[in-house]
Short mmCIF file of C-alpha atoms in Angstrom, two decimals:
data_model
loop_
_atom_site.label_atom_id
_atom_site.label_comp_id
_atom_site.label_asym_id
_atom_site.label_seq_id
_atom_site.Cartn_x
_atom_site.Cartn_y
_atom_site.Cartn_z
CA MET A 952 25.98 8.04 18.82
CA TRP A 953 26.09 6.85 22.25
CA PHE A 954 23.34 7.32 23.90
CA GLY A 955 25.96 8.44 27.03
CA GLU A 956 27.02 11.32 24.78
CA PHE A 957 23.47 12.18 23.38
CA LEU A 958 21.93 12.33 26.59
CA VAL A 959 25.07 15.07 27.42
CA ARG A 960 24.81 17.22 24.45
CA ALA A 961 20.85 17.31 24.75
CA LEU A 962 20.93 18.85 28.50
CA VAL A 963 23.97 21.18 27.32
CA LEU A 964 21.92 22.36 24.40
CA SER A 965 18.74 22.26 26.57
CA PHE A 966 19.85 25.73 28.19
CA ALA A 967 20.54 27.32 24.75
CA VAL A 968 16.70 26.01 23.82
CA ALA A 969 15.49 27.45 26.75
CA LEU A 970 17.12 30.85 26.57
CA PHE A 971 15.87 30.75 22.67
CA TRP A 972 12.11 29.65 23.64
CA MET A 973 11.70 31.80 26.82
CA PRO A 974 10.57 35.13 25.03
CA VAL A 975 8.17 33.03 23.19
CA LEU A 976 6.87 31.92 26.09
CA ALA A 977 6.20 34.74 27.93
CA ILE A 978 4.67 36.30 25.34
CA THR A 979 2.45 33.46 24.88
CA VAL A 980 1.41 33.67 28.30
CA TYR A 981 0.65 37.69 28.35
CA GLY A 982 -0.95 37.09 25.25
CA VAL A 983 -3.66 33.96 27.50
CA MET A 984 -4.00 36.12 30.20
CA ILE A 985 -5.24 39.08 28.31
CA VAL A 986 -7.88 36.59 26.72
CA PHE A 987 -8.46 35.22 30.20
CA ASP A 988 -8.80 38.65 31.30
CA LEU A 989 -11.31 39.70 28.38
CA LEU A 990 -13.79 36.54 28.67
CA GLN A 991 -13.48 35.99 32.55
CA ASP A 992 -17.51 36.82 32.62
CA GLU A 993 -18.15 34.63 29.81
CA PRO A 994 -17.19 30.78 31.00
CA ILE A 995 -18.70 28.91 28.01
CA ALA A 996 -16.88 31.02 25.11
CA LEU A 997 -13.52 30.90 27.33
CA LEU A 998 -14.34 26.93 27.84
CA MET A 999 -14.77 26.70 23.69
CA ILE A 1000 -11.41 28.77 23.27
CA ILE A 1001 -9.59 26.59 25.52
CA VAL A 1002 -10.91 23.07 24.23
CA LEU A 1003 -10.55 24.21 20.16
CA PHE A 1004 -6.76 26.32 20.97
CA TRP A 1005 -4.74 24.68 23.61
CA ILE A 1006 -3.48 21.59 21.55
CA PRO A 1007 -2.60 23.74 18.73
CA LEU A 1008 -1.01 26.47 20.98
CA ASN A 1009 1.23 24.15 22.64
CA VAL A 1010 2.08 22.61 19.60
CA LEU A 1011 2.77 25.64 18.08
CA LEU A 1012 5.07 26.48 20.81
CA SER A 1013 6.64 23.04 20.62
CA VAL A 1014 7.69 23.61 16.58
CA LEU A 1015 9.15 26.92 17.82
CA ALA A 1016 11.40 25.08 20.64
CA ILE A 1017 12.26 22.89 18.37
CA ARG A 1018 13.09 24.97 15.52
CA GLY A 1019 15.40 27.39 18.00
CA GLY A 1020 17.11 23.94 18.55
CA LEU A 1021 17.75 23.03 15.17
CA MET A 1022 18.87 27.03 14.45
CA ILE A 1023 21.29 26.19 16.85
CA LEU A 1024 23.16 23.08 15.26
CA LYS A 1025 22.67 24.99 12.03
CA VAL A 1026 20.28 22.66 10.55
CA THR A 1027 17.63 25.12 9.56
CA LYS A 1028 17.48 28.61 8.56
CA GLY A 1029 15.00 31.00 9.55
CA ALA A 1030 10.94 30.81 9.39
CA GLU A 1031 8.15 31.40 7.88
CA ILE A 1032 5.10 32.55 9.25
CA GLY A 1033 3.01 30.95 6.77
CA LYS A 1034 5.04 27.45 6.48
CA LEU A 1035 4.67 27.20 10.49
CA PHE A 1036 0.89 27.01 10.74
CA SER A 1037 1.45 24.33 7.85
CA VAL A 1038 3.79 22.15 9.99
CA THR A 1039 1.98 23.00 13.40
CA PHE A 1040 -1.32 21.62 11.31
CA ARG A 1041 0.39 18.68 10.25
CA ILE A 1042 2.02 17.44 13.29
CA LEU A 1043 -1.51 17.93 14.81
CA ARG A 1044 -2.59 15.77 11.61
CA PHE A 1045 -0.30 12.81 12.63
CA ASN A 1046 1.75 13.07 15.05
CA VAL A 1047 -0.42 13.98 17.94
CA PRO A 1048 -2.87 11.09 17.02
CA LEU A 1049 -0.35 8.34 17.23
CA MET A 1050 0.47 10.09 20.59
CA GLY A 1051 -2.63 9.88 22.05
CA VAL A 1052 -2.56 6.37 21.17
CA ILE A 1053 0.52 5.32 22.48
CA MET A 1054 -0.26 7.55 25.82
CA VAL A 1055 -3.79 6.01 25.98
CA LEU A 1056 -2.38 1.94 25.67
CA PHE A 1057 0.00 2.95 28.42
CA GLY A 1058 -2.10 5.12 30.42
CA VAL A 1059 -5.43 3.17 30.71
CA ALA A 1060 -3.56 0.28 31.23
CA THR A 1061 -1.32 1.20 34.32
CA MET A 1062 -4.25 3.22 36.17
CA TYR A 1063 -6.54 0.12 36.23
CA THR A 1064 -3.80 -2.13 37.54
CA VAL A 1065 -2.48 0.54 40.05
CA LEU A 1066 -6.17 0.77 41.50
CA HIS A 1067 -6.49 -2.64 41.75
CA LEU A 1068 -3.12 -2.74 43.56
CA VAL A 1069 -2.93 0.63 45.68
CA ASP A 1070 -6.50 1.11 46.76
CA THR A 1071 -9.13 -1.59 45.71
CA SER A 1072 -11.71 0.33 46.91
CA TYR A 1073 -11.39 3.74 45.16
CA LEU A 1074 -13.78 2.88 42.13
CA ASP A 1075 -16.25 1.46 44.50
CA ASN A 1076 -16.54 4.85 46.87
CA LEU A 1077 -16.39 6.66 43.58
CA GLY A 1078 -19.13 4.73 42.30
CA GLN A 1079 -21.24 5.10 45.28
CA ALA A 1080 -20.86 8.76 45.47
CA ASN A 1081 -21.65 9.75 41.39
CA SER A 1082 -24.66 7.34 42.03
CA LEU A 1083 -26.07 9.31 45.24
CA ILE A 1084 -29.16 11.90 44.73
CA GLY A 1085 -29.82 15.47 46.25
CA GLN A 1086 -27.85 18.51 46.50
CA PHE A 1087 -24.54 17.11 48.40
CA LYS A 1088 -23.64 14.72 45.42
CA SER A 1089 -21.44 17.22 44.00
CA TYR A 1090 -19.63 17.08 47.63
CA PHE A 1091 -19.66 13.47 47.98
CA VAL A 1092 -18.00 12.80 44.48
CA ALA A 1093 -15.53 15.70 44.69
CA LYS A 1094 -14.73 13.99 48.39
CA ALA A 1095 -14.99 10.71 46.93
CA ALA A 1096 -12.21 11.58 43.56
CA VAL A 1097 -9.79 13.59 45.56
CA LYS A 1098 -8.69 9.96 47.24
CA PHE A 1099 -7.52 9.29 43.53
CA PRO A 1100 -3.39 8.07 43.81
CA ILE A 1101 -1.11 9.96 41.94
CA ILE A 1102 1.23 6.97 41.08
CA ALA A 1103 -1.93 5.90 38.48
CA LEU A 1104 -0.60 8.64 36.67
CA SER A 1105 2.29 7.35 36.00
CA GLY A 1106 1.60 4.88 33.12
CA TRP A 1107 0.40 8.29 31.22
CA VAL A 1108 4.05 10.14 32.17
CA PHE A 1109 5.51 6.49 31.05
CA GLY A 1110 3.30 6.46 27.44
CA TYR A 1111 4.51 10.19 27.32
CA CYS A 1112 8.40 8.72 27.06
CA VAL A 1113 7.74 6.12 24.73
CA ALA A 1114 5.39 8.50 21.94
CA PHE A 1115 7.89 11.30 22.36
CA ALA A 1116 10.99 8.65 21.77
CA ALA A 1117 8.85 7.67 18.40
CA MET A 1118 7.62 10.91 17.28
CA GLY A 1119 10.48 13.04 18.47
CA VAL A 1120 12.82 12.93 15.18
CA SER A 1121 9.18 13.42 13.15
CA MET A 1122 8.51 16.16 14.90
CA ALA A 1123 11.62 17.87 14.24
CA ALA A 1124 11.56 17.03 10.45
CA ALA A 1125 7.97 18.67 10.12
CA ALA A 1126 9.61 21.84 12.17
CA ALA A 1127 12.76 21.88 9.46
CA MET A 1128 10.14 22.70 6.59
CA ALA A 1129 8.72 25.57 7.89
CA VAL A 1130 11.33 27.68 5.42
CA ALA A 1131 11.44 28.76 2.15
CA LYS A 1132 12.74 25.89 0.49
CA PRO A 1133 11.94 23.25 2.76
CA PRO A 1134 13.82 19.84 2.87
CA ASN A 1135 11.92 16.79 1.34
CA HIS A 1136 10.86 15.08 4.32
CA HIS A 1137 7.54 13.31 3.58
CA THR A 1138 4.85 12.71 6.46
CA ILE A 1139 6.48 9.13 8.38
CA TRP A 1140 9.95 10.34 7.72
CA GLY A 1141 12.21 9.71 11.45
CA LEU A 1142 9.79 7.84 12.30
CA GLY A 1143 11.19 5.80 15.30
CA ALA A 1144 14.75 7.11 14.31
CA GLN A 1145 16.88 7.38 17.78
CA PHE A 1146 14.24 6.20 19.49
CA TRP A 1147 16.57 4.50 22.51
CA ASN A 1148 18.50 8.10 22.62
CA LEU A 1149 15.27 10.21 22.88
CA PHE A 1150 13.83 7.53 25.27
CA VAL A 1151 16.32 7.64 27.81
CA LEU A 1152 16.30 11.25 27.81
CA ALA A 1153 12.86 11.81 28.37
CA LEU A 1154 12.72 8.75 31.27
CA VAL A 1155 15.90 10.57 32.88
CA VAL A 1156 14.21 14.48 33.01
CA ILE A 1157 10.43 13.36 33.42
CA PHE A 1158 9.62 9.83 34.24
CA LEU A 1159 12.46 9.27 36.88
CA PRO A 1160 11.44 12.67 38.54
CA TYR A 1161 7.41 12.27 38.69
CA MET A 1162 8.33 8.83 40.25
CA LEU A 1163 11.31 10.83 42.75
CA PHE A 1164 8.37 13.03 43.93
CA ILE A 1165 5.77 10.57 44.39
CA PHE A 1166 8.05 8.14 46.94
CA ALA A 1167 9.26 11.62 48.24
CA PHE A 1168 6.02 12.54 49.84
CA GLY A 1169 3.96 9.67 50.37
CA GLY A 1170 5.16 7.11 48.30
CA PRO A 1171 2.60 4.99 46.37
CA TYR A 1172 -0.79 6.37 48.81
CA LEU A 1173 0.35 9.62 47.74
CA THR A 1174 -3.24 10.97 46.35
CA LEU A 1175 -4.64 14.05 45.00
CA GLU A 1176 -6.15 15.64 48.38
CA GLY A 1177 -2.57 14.97 49.54
CA LEU A 1178 -0.52 17.38 47.46
CA SER A 1179 -2.58 20.06 49.89
CA ASN A 1180 -0.15 19.51 52.23
CA ILE A 1181 2.76 19.87 50.13
CA ALA A 1182 3.98 23.77 50.39
CA PRO A 1183 3.37 26.35 47.53
CA ARG A 1184 6.99 26.93 46.92
CA PHE A 1185 7.72 23.78 46.06
CA PHE A 1186 4.93 23.67 43.19
CA MET A 1187 6.96 26.87 41.57
CA TRP A 1188 9.74 25.24 41.51
CA SER A 1189 8.24 22.30 39.95
CA ASN A 1190 6.84 24.22 37.13
CA ILE A 1191 10.00 26.19 36.39
CA TYR A 1192 11.80 22.44 36.24
CA MET A 1193 9.02 21.41 34.17
CA LEU A 1194 9.73 24.23 31.75
CA TRP A 1195 13.48 23.65 31.70
CA ALA A 1196 11.92 19.41 31.20
CA SER A 1197 10.44 20.65 27.97
CA SER A 1198 13.35 22.68 26.98
CA ALA A 1199 16.13 19.52 27.30
CA LEU A 1200 12.90 17.19 25.12
CA TYR A 1201 13.25 19.44 22.75
CA ALA A 1202 17.00 20.35 22.46
CA GLY A 1203 16.96 16.33 22.44
CA ALA A 1204 14.72 16.10 19.34
CA ALA A 1205 16.60 18.78 17.18
CA LEU A 1206 19.71 17.04 17.77
CA ALA A 1207 17.98 13.21 16.60
CA TYR A 1208 17.13 14.62 13.53
CA ALA A 1209 20.62 16.74 12.84
CA ASN A 1210 21.82 12.87 14.14
CA HIS A 1211 19.33 11.12 11.79
CA LEU A 1212 19.86 13.85 8.87
CA LYS A 1213 23.76 13.74 9.01
CA GLY A 1214 23.68 9.34 9.29
CA GLU A 1215 20.73 9.40 5.80
CA GLU A 1216 23.68 11.93 3.87
CA GLU A 1217 26.32 9.15 4.50
CA ARG A 1218 24.10 6.28 3.86
CA HIS A 1219 23.22 8.23 0.53
CA ARG A 1220 26.47 9.32 -0.33
CA ARG A 1221 28.11 5.71 0.35
CA ALA A 1222 25.23 4.49 -2.11
CA MET A 1223 26.43 6.55 -4.73
CA ASP A 1224 30.09 6.06 -4.21
CA GLU A 1225 29.50 2.72 -4.61
CA LEU A 1226 27.44 2.67 -7.77
CA ALA A 1227 30.29 5.29 -9.24
CA GLY A 1228 32.72 2.62 -8.39
CA LEU A 1229 30.82 -0.14 -10.04
CA GLN A 1230 30.05 2.06 -13.30
CA ALA A 1231 34.44 2.69 -13.21
CA ASP A 1232 35.03 -1.21 -12.68
CA ARG A 1233 33.13 -1.52 -16.14
CA PRO A 1234 34.92 -1.79 -19.62
CA GLN A 1235 34.17 1.14 -21.48
CA ILE A 1236 33.36 1.10 -25.11
CA ASP A 1237 34.73 2.93 -27.53
CA LEU A 1238 31.55 3.64 -29.28
CA ALA A 1239 33.87 5.30 -32.78
CA GLU A 1240 35.97 2.13 -32.96
CA LEU A 1241 33.01 -0.20 -32.56
CA ARG A 1242 31.24 1.77 -35.71
CA ARG A 1243 34.85 1.67 -37.57
CA SER A 1244 34.68 -2.13 -37.20
CA ARG A 1245 30.76 -2.76 -38.45
CA MET A 1246 31.88 -0.69 -41.57
CA HIS A 1247 34.52 -2.66 -41.98
CA LYS A 1248 33.01 -5.74 -41.76
CA LYS A 1249 29.90 -4.50 -43.99
CA LEU A 1250 32.51 -3.75 -47.18
#
């Protein structure tokens, strides 16, 4: 499928995925708010829960969103609760670490380069503030840290686009296995499939809007401190956009899985047809006639 057609279909599908996903997300947010309310006087316990469950919860929500797209495309059936947790663990065990490695490779290299091009004194000032001793140390560290240029995070965003493009079909394949009779997808099935389609989609809905945001509100020198000058209403709309952008990515993963699965089935069918053709071209041996001829020779 040409990436232009893929992009249009994924964006259209994203609205249906968002409608499917929003009720689940609303229930999850409500549950998280209850936990925060119950543990607001226990910061250590709350921090431990965040560290232990933040990534698994996001992966589970991603699986549910992708499954919404798969069900809309009619390439899977209703999920089983137990299988949802098993495929979530599979993604946590395989896809998430690989995505983290890709993001670190792009993120650290870009951050190091940008900090030396845009603000050469940032690391020195932060190091000097951290070397201070006394009750005002935290103040000077915070004052130096907020000078961090936002554009230095662009490598992490770009790395996420690359990681998602590499893992999108594989994650969708895992999500498709959360059914009573799952398809036979091994761990690396779909790894890197439909890469360019998913990469272009991620660039359009994630990376390009991020770069437009930076250059609209200060350019390469926009810092964390500069974000305080932006109207709070803008951040509200930004959160709404990110929810839709996430739906678009999950819709793209579901669509890429459907395309790759269809391609695999067509290749398998062609291989079987070629095998059947080769067998049909072989001369047919009449076993009964061969047996009679051998007996006649013996006589």
